[in-house]
PDB file of C-alpha atoms in Angstrom:
ATOM      1  CA  UNK A 466     101.563 105.556  95.799  1.00 84.00           C
ATOM      2  CA  UNK A 467     104.365 104.488  93.436  1.00 91.00           C
ATOM      3  CA  UNK A 468     105.683 108.052  93.247  1.00 94.00           C
ATOM      4  CA  UNK A 469     105.648 108.439  97.034  1.00 93.00           C
ATOM      5  CA  UNK A 470     107.475 105.108  97.403  1.00 94.00           C
ATOM      6  CA  UNK A 471     110.067 106.168  94.841  1.00 95.00           C
ATOM      7  CA  UNK A 472     110.636 109.468  96.665  1.00 95.00           C
ATOM      8  CA  UNK A 473     110.925 107.710 100.041  1.00 95.00           C
ATOM      9  CA  UNK A 474     113.433 105.219  98.584  1.00 95.00           C
ATOM     10  CA  UNK A 475     115.525 108.068  97.211  1.00 96.00           C
ATOM     11  CA  UNK A 476     115.442 109.999 100.478  1.00 96.00           C
ATOM     12  CA  UNK A 477     116.436 106.896 102.461  1.00 96.00           C
ATOM     13  CA  UNK A 478     119.367 106.192 100.145  1.00 96.00           C
ATOM     14  CA  UNK A 479     120.480 109.834 100.313  1.00 97.00           C
ATOM     15  CA  UNK A 480     120.184 109.932 104.115  1.00 96.00           C
ATOM     16  CA  UNK A 481     122.143 106.704 104.470  1.00 97.00           C
ATOM     17  CA  UNK A 482     124.894 107.973 102.166  1.00 97.00           C
ATOM     18  CA  UNK A 483     124.994 111.292 104.030  1.00 97.00           C
ATOM     19  CA  UNK A 484     125.167 109.483 107.370  1.00 97.00           C
ATOM     20  CA  UNK A 485     128.091 107.348 106.194  1.00 97.00           C
ATOM     21  CA  UNK A 486     129.933 110.403 104.872  1.00 96.00           C
ATOM     22  CA  UNK A 487     129.390 112.411 108.069  1.00 96.00           C
ATOM     23  CA  UNK A 488     130.532 109.583 110.331  1.00 95.00           C
ATOM     24  CA  UNK A 489     133.539 108.862 108.116  1.00 95.00           C
ATOM     25  CA  UNK A 490     134.515 112.549 108.172  1.00 95.00           C
ATOM     26  CA  UNK A 491     134.145 112.661 111.951  1.00 95.00           C
ATOM     27  CA  UNK A 492     136.386 109.609 112.404  1.00 94.00           C
ATOM     28  CA  UNK A 493     138.901 110.967 109.913  1.00 94.00           C
ATOM     29  CA  UNK A 494     139.072 114.390 111.542  1.00 93.00           C
ATOM     30  CA  UNK A 495     139.140 113.031 115.076  1.00 91.00           C
ATOM     31  CA  UNK A 496     141.856 110.401 114.627  1.00 90.00           C
ATOM     32  CA  UNK A 497     143.905 111.678 111.701  1.00 90.00           C
ATOM     33  CA  UNK A 498     143.745 115.441 112.149  1.00 90.00           C
ATOM     34  CA  UNK A 499     143.255 115.325 115.945  1.00 88.00           C
ATOM     35  CA  UNK A 500     140.380 117.807 115.719  1.00 89.00           C
ATOM     36  CA  UNK A 501     136.726 116.774 115.927  1.00 88.00           C
ATOM     37  CA  UNK A 502     134.025 118.381 113.815  1.00 91.00           C
ATOM     38  CA  UNK A 503     131.597 119.926 116.306  1.00 90.00           C
ATOM     39  CA  UNK A 504     128.554 119.625 114.041  1.00 94.00           C
ATOM     40  CA  UNK A 505     129.082 116.014 112.913  1.00 94.00           C
ATOM     41  CA  UNK A 506     127.557 114.258 115.925  1.00 93.00           C
ATOM     42  CA  UNK A 507     124.414 116.335 115.797  1.00 94.00           C
ATOM     43  CA  UNK A 508     124.036 116.016 112.021  1.00 95.00           C
ATOM     44  CA  UNK A 509     124.564 112.237 112.170  1.00 95.00           C
ATOM     45  CA  UNK A 510     122.004 111.905 114.965  1.00 95.00           C
ATOM     46  CA  UNK A 511     119.322 113.789 113.043  1.00 96.00           C
ATOM     47  CA  UNK A 512     120.055 111.918 109.798  1.00 96.00           C
ATOM     48  CA  UNK A 513     119.722 108.673 111.723  1.00 96.00           C
ATOM     49  CA  UNK A 514     116.370 109.724 113.230  1.00 95.00           C
ATOM     50  CA  UNK A 515     114.938 110.481 109.794  1.00 96.00           C
ATOM     51  CA  UNK A 516     116.489 107.314 108.366  1.00 96.00           C
ATOM     52  CA  UNK A 517     114.818 105.145 110.998  1.00 95.00           C
ATOM     53  CA  UNK A 518     111.320 106.523 110.527  1.00 95.00           C
ATOM     54  CA  UNK A 519     111.386 106.698 106.723  1.00 95.00           C
ATOM     55  CA  UNK A 520     113.180 103.352 106.464  1.00 94.00           C
ATOM     56  CA  UNK A 521     110.401 101.798 108.535  1.00 93.00           C
ATOM     57  CA  UNK A 522     108.010 102.353 105.648  1.00 94.00           C
ATOM     58  CA  UNK A 523     110.231 100.266 103.375  1.00 93.00           C
ATOM     59  CA  UNK A 524     110.436  97.533 106.003  1.00 91.00           C
ATOM     60  CA  UNK A 525     106.662  97.288 106.279  1.00 90.00           C
ATOM     61  CA  UNK A 526     106.188  97.493 102.507  1.00 89.00           C
ATOM     62  CA  UNK A 527     108.503  94.518 101.956  1.00 87.00           C
ATOM     63  CA  UNK A 528     106.896  92.514 104.758  1.00 80.00           C
ATOM     64  CA  UNK A 529     110.090  92.501 106.804  1.00 77.00           C
ATOM     65  CA  UNK A 530     108.422  93.855 109.906  1.00 69.00           C
ATOM     66  CA  UNK A 531     107.829  91.594 112.874  1.00 66.00           C
ATOM     67  CA  UNK A 532     105.166  89.079 111.959  1.00 65.00           C
ATOM     68  CA  UNK A 533     104.119  85.661 113.094  1.00 64.00           C
ATOM     69  CA  UNK A 534     104.438  83.845 109.762  1.00 67.00           C
ATOM     70  CA  UNK A 535     105.225  80.466 111.307  1.00 68.00           C
ATOM     71  CA  UNK A 536     102.168  80.654 113.541  1.00 70.00           C
ATOM     72  CA  UNK A 537     100.003  82.025 110.727  1.00 69.00           C
ATOM     73  CA  UNK A 538     101.014  79.196 108.375  1.00 71.00           C
ATOM     74  CA  UNK A 539     100.191  76.559 110.971  1.00 76.00           C
ATOM     75  CA  UNK A 540      96.683  77.880 111.604  1.00 74.00           C
ATOM     76  CA  UNK A 541      93.639  77.096 109.516  1.00 76.00           C
ATOM     77  CA  UNK A 542      92.382  79.666 107.024  1.00 74.00           C
ATOM     78  CA  UNK A 543      89.689  80.942 109.358  1.00 75.00           C
ATOM     79  CA  UNK A 544      91.909  81.345 112.419  1.00 80.00           C
ATOM     80  CA  UNK A 545      94.937  82.452 110.425  1.00 75.00           C
ATOM     81  CA  UNK A 546      93.062  85.323 108.829  1.00 79.00           C
ATOM     82  CA  UNK A 547      91.541  86.343 112.163  1.00 82.00           C
ATOM     83  CA  UNK A 548      94.947  86.299 113.880  1.00 81.00           C
ATOM     84  CA  UNK A 549      96.533  88.228 111.003  1.00 80.00           C
ATOM     85  CA  UNK A 550      93.759  90.793 111.192  1.00 84.00           C
ATOM     86  CA  UNK A 551      94.204  91.246 114.965  1.00 86.00           C
ATOM     87  CA  UNK A 552      97.998  91.621 114.672  1.00 83.00           C
ATOM     88  CA  UNK A 553      97.670  94.186 111.894  1.00 86.00           C
ATOM     89  CA  UNK A 554      95.017  96.165 113.763  1.00 91.00           C
ATOM     90  CA  UNK A 555      97.351  96.322 116.790  1.00 89.00           C
ATOM     91  CA  UNK A 556     100.179  97.572 114.555  1.00 89.00           C
ATOM     92  CA  UNK A 557      97.905 100.162 112.970  1.00 93.00           C
ATOM     93  CA  UNK A 558      96.709 101.404 116.370  1.00 95.00           C
ATOM     94  CA  UNK A 559     100.310 101.731 117.514  1.00 95.00           C
ATOM     95  CA  UNK A 560     101.210 103.686 114.375  1.00 95.00           C
ATOM     96  CA  UNK A 561      98.220 106.009 114.787  1.00 97.00           C
ATOM     97  CA  UNK A 562      99.281 106.644 118.382  1.00 97.00           C
ATOM     98  CA  UNK A 563     102.790 107.375 117.136  1.00 96.00           C
ATOM     99  CA  UNK A 564     101.422 109.930 114.656  1.00 97.00           C
ATOM    100  CA  UNK A 565      99.306 111.729 117.265  1.00 97.00           C
ATOM    101  CA  UNK A 566     102.045 111.808 119.897  1.00 97.00           C
ATOM    102  CA  UNK A 567     104.601 112.769 117.230  1.00 96.00           C
ATOM    103  CA  UNK A 568     102.496 115.755 116.212  1.00 96.00           C
ATOM    104  CA  UNK A 569     102.304 116.798 119.870  1.00 96.00           C
ATOM    105  CA  UNK A 570     106.080 116.422 120.178  1.00 95.00           C
ATOM    106  CA  UNK A 571     106.626 118.583 117.081  1.00 95.00           C
ATOM    107  CA  UNK A 572     104.302 121.230 118.445  1.00 95.00           C
ATOM    108  CA  UNK A 573     106.063 121.368 121.811  1.00 95.00           C
ATOM    109  CA  UNK A 574     109.522 121.501 120.194  1.00 94.00           C
ATOM    110  CA  UNK A 575     108.665 124.062 117.512  1.00 92.00           C
ATOM    111  CA  UNK A 576     110.273 126.858 119.523  1.00 94.00           C
ATOM    112  CA  UNK A 577     113.517 125.010 120.285  1.00 94.00           C
ATOM    113  CA  UNK A 578     116.605 124.938 118.108  1.00 95.00           C
ATOM    114  CA  UNK A 579     119.480 122.479 118.074  1.00 92.00           C
ATOM    115  CA  UNK A 580     122.650 123.544 119.829  1.00 91.00           C
ATOM    116  CA  UNK A 581     125.189 123.517 117.015  1.00 92.00           C
ATOM    117  CA  UNK A 582     123.316 123.408 113.699  1.00 92.00           C
ATOM    118  CA  UNK A 583     120.484 125.679 114.924  1.00 93.00           C
ATOM    119  CA  UNK A 584     117.847 123.460 113.297  1.00 94.00           C
ATOM    120  CA  UNK A 585     114.249 123.847 114.383  1.00 94.00           C
ATOM    121  CA  UNK A 586     113.588 120.824 116.595  1.00 95.00           C
ATOM    122  CA  UNK A 587     109.945 120.727 115.564  1.00 94.00           C
ATOM    123  CA  UNK A 588     111.084 120.037 112.013  1.00 94.00           C
ATOM    124  CA  UNK A 589     113.641 117.491 113.182  1.00 94.00           C
ATOM    125  CA  UNK A 590     110.940 115.660 115.165  1.00 95.00           C
ATOM    126  CA  UNK A 591     108.594 115.797 112.162  1.00 96.00           C
ATOM    127  CA  UNK A 592     110.173 112.465 111.182  1.00 96.00           C
ATOM    128  CA  UNK A 593     108.026 110.755 113.825  1.00 96.00           C
ATOM    129  CA  UNK A 594     104.516 111.701 112.634  1.00 97.00           C
ATOM    130  CA  UNK A 595     105.503 111.666 108.953  1.00 96.00           C
ATOM    131  CA  UNK A 596     107.150 108.261 109.212  1.00 96.00           C
ATOM    132  CA  UNK A 597     104.265 106.995 111.348  1.00 96.00           C
ATOM    133  CA  UNK A 598     101.681 108.134 108.804  1.00 97.00           C
ATOM    134  CA  UNK A 599     103.596 106.544 105.925  1.00 96.00           C
ATOM    135  CA  UNK A 600     104.076 103.332 107.917  1.00 95.00           C
ATOM    136  CA  UNK A 601     100.339 103.329 108.718  1.00 96.00           C
ATOM    137  CA  UNK A 602      99.473 103.512 105.013  1.00 94.00           C
ATOM    138  CA  UNK A 603     101.979 100.755 104.203  1.00 93.00           C
ATOM    139  CA  UNK A 604     100.611  98.611 107.047  1.00 92.00           C
ATOM    140  CA  UNK A 605      97.079  98.888 105.654  1.00 92.00           C
ATOM    141  CA  UNK A 606      98.309  97.950 102.172  1.00 91.00           C
ATOM    142  CA  UNK A 607     100.366  95.089 103.637  1.00 87.00           C
ATOM    143  CA  UNK A 608      97.325  93.817 105.542  1.00 85.00           C
ATOM    144  CA  UNK A 609      95.193  93.878 102.415  1.00 85.00           C
ATOM    145  CA  UNK A 610      97.846  92.070 100.343  1.00 83.00           C
ATOM    146  CA  UNK A 611      98.537  89.477 103.047  1.00 76.00           C
ATOM    147  CA  UNK A 612      94.856  88.688 103.531  1.00 72.00           C
ATOM    148  CA  UNK A 613      94.352  88.409  99.757  1.00 75.00           C
ATOM    149  CA  UNK A 614      97.424  86.167  99.534  1.00 72.00           C
ATOM    150  CA  UNK A 615      96.286  83.974 102.440  1.00 64.00           C
ATOM    151  CA  UNK A 616      92.819  83.627 100.896  1.00 65.00           C
ATOM    152  CA  UNK A 617      94.311  82.707  97.503  1.00 65.00           C
ATOM    153  CA  UNK A 618      96.555  80.042  99.067  1.00 62.00           C
ATOM    154  CA  UNK A 619      93.592  78.606 100.963  1.00 58.00           C
ATOM    155  CA  UNK A 620      91.557  78.471  97.728  1.00 61.00           C
ATOM    156  CA  UNK A 621      94.401  76.635  95.943  1.00 63.00           C
ATOM    157  CA  UNK A 622      94.511  73.998  98.673  1.00 61.00           C
ATOM    158  CA  UNK A 623      90.867  73.079  98.059  1.00 58.00           C
TER     159      UNK A 623
END
């Protein structure tokens, strides 16, 4: 998993840098040279799509996703763990749904190509099921770590 995380981190950094460069070039060409780059909007949009779905894995890994930490900390060990489990199961079900529907979206769009860059839209939309699957794995690992952490804190309080 460490290698996959390292690769995802590298791809996210590269996509973010590419997005900044493309947008900067578009602004430069549009306002300085008075001529817009026709491909820049489309390229920036697709970079941003991939950035969102791959960046979501990092967010979940670091525990920066939406959680109810204040509520969890105020509950007893028994209820806190149960609530945490329910919240994580809901997140995991959502992510599984995202993977299945994302695969369907890729399949439907496999015959379409983008207007300017002529990219296969099935491959562009592959960010959804791939990101969803990676987020699902990270959510399971996060749930395991959070439950272990909550149990350890409860044991220390005894």
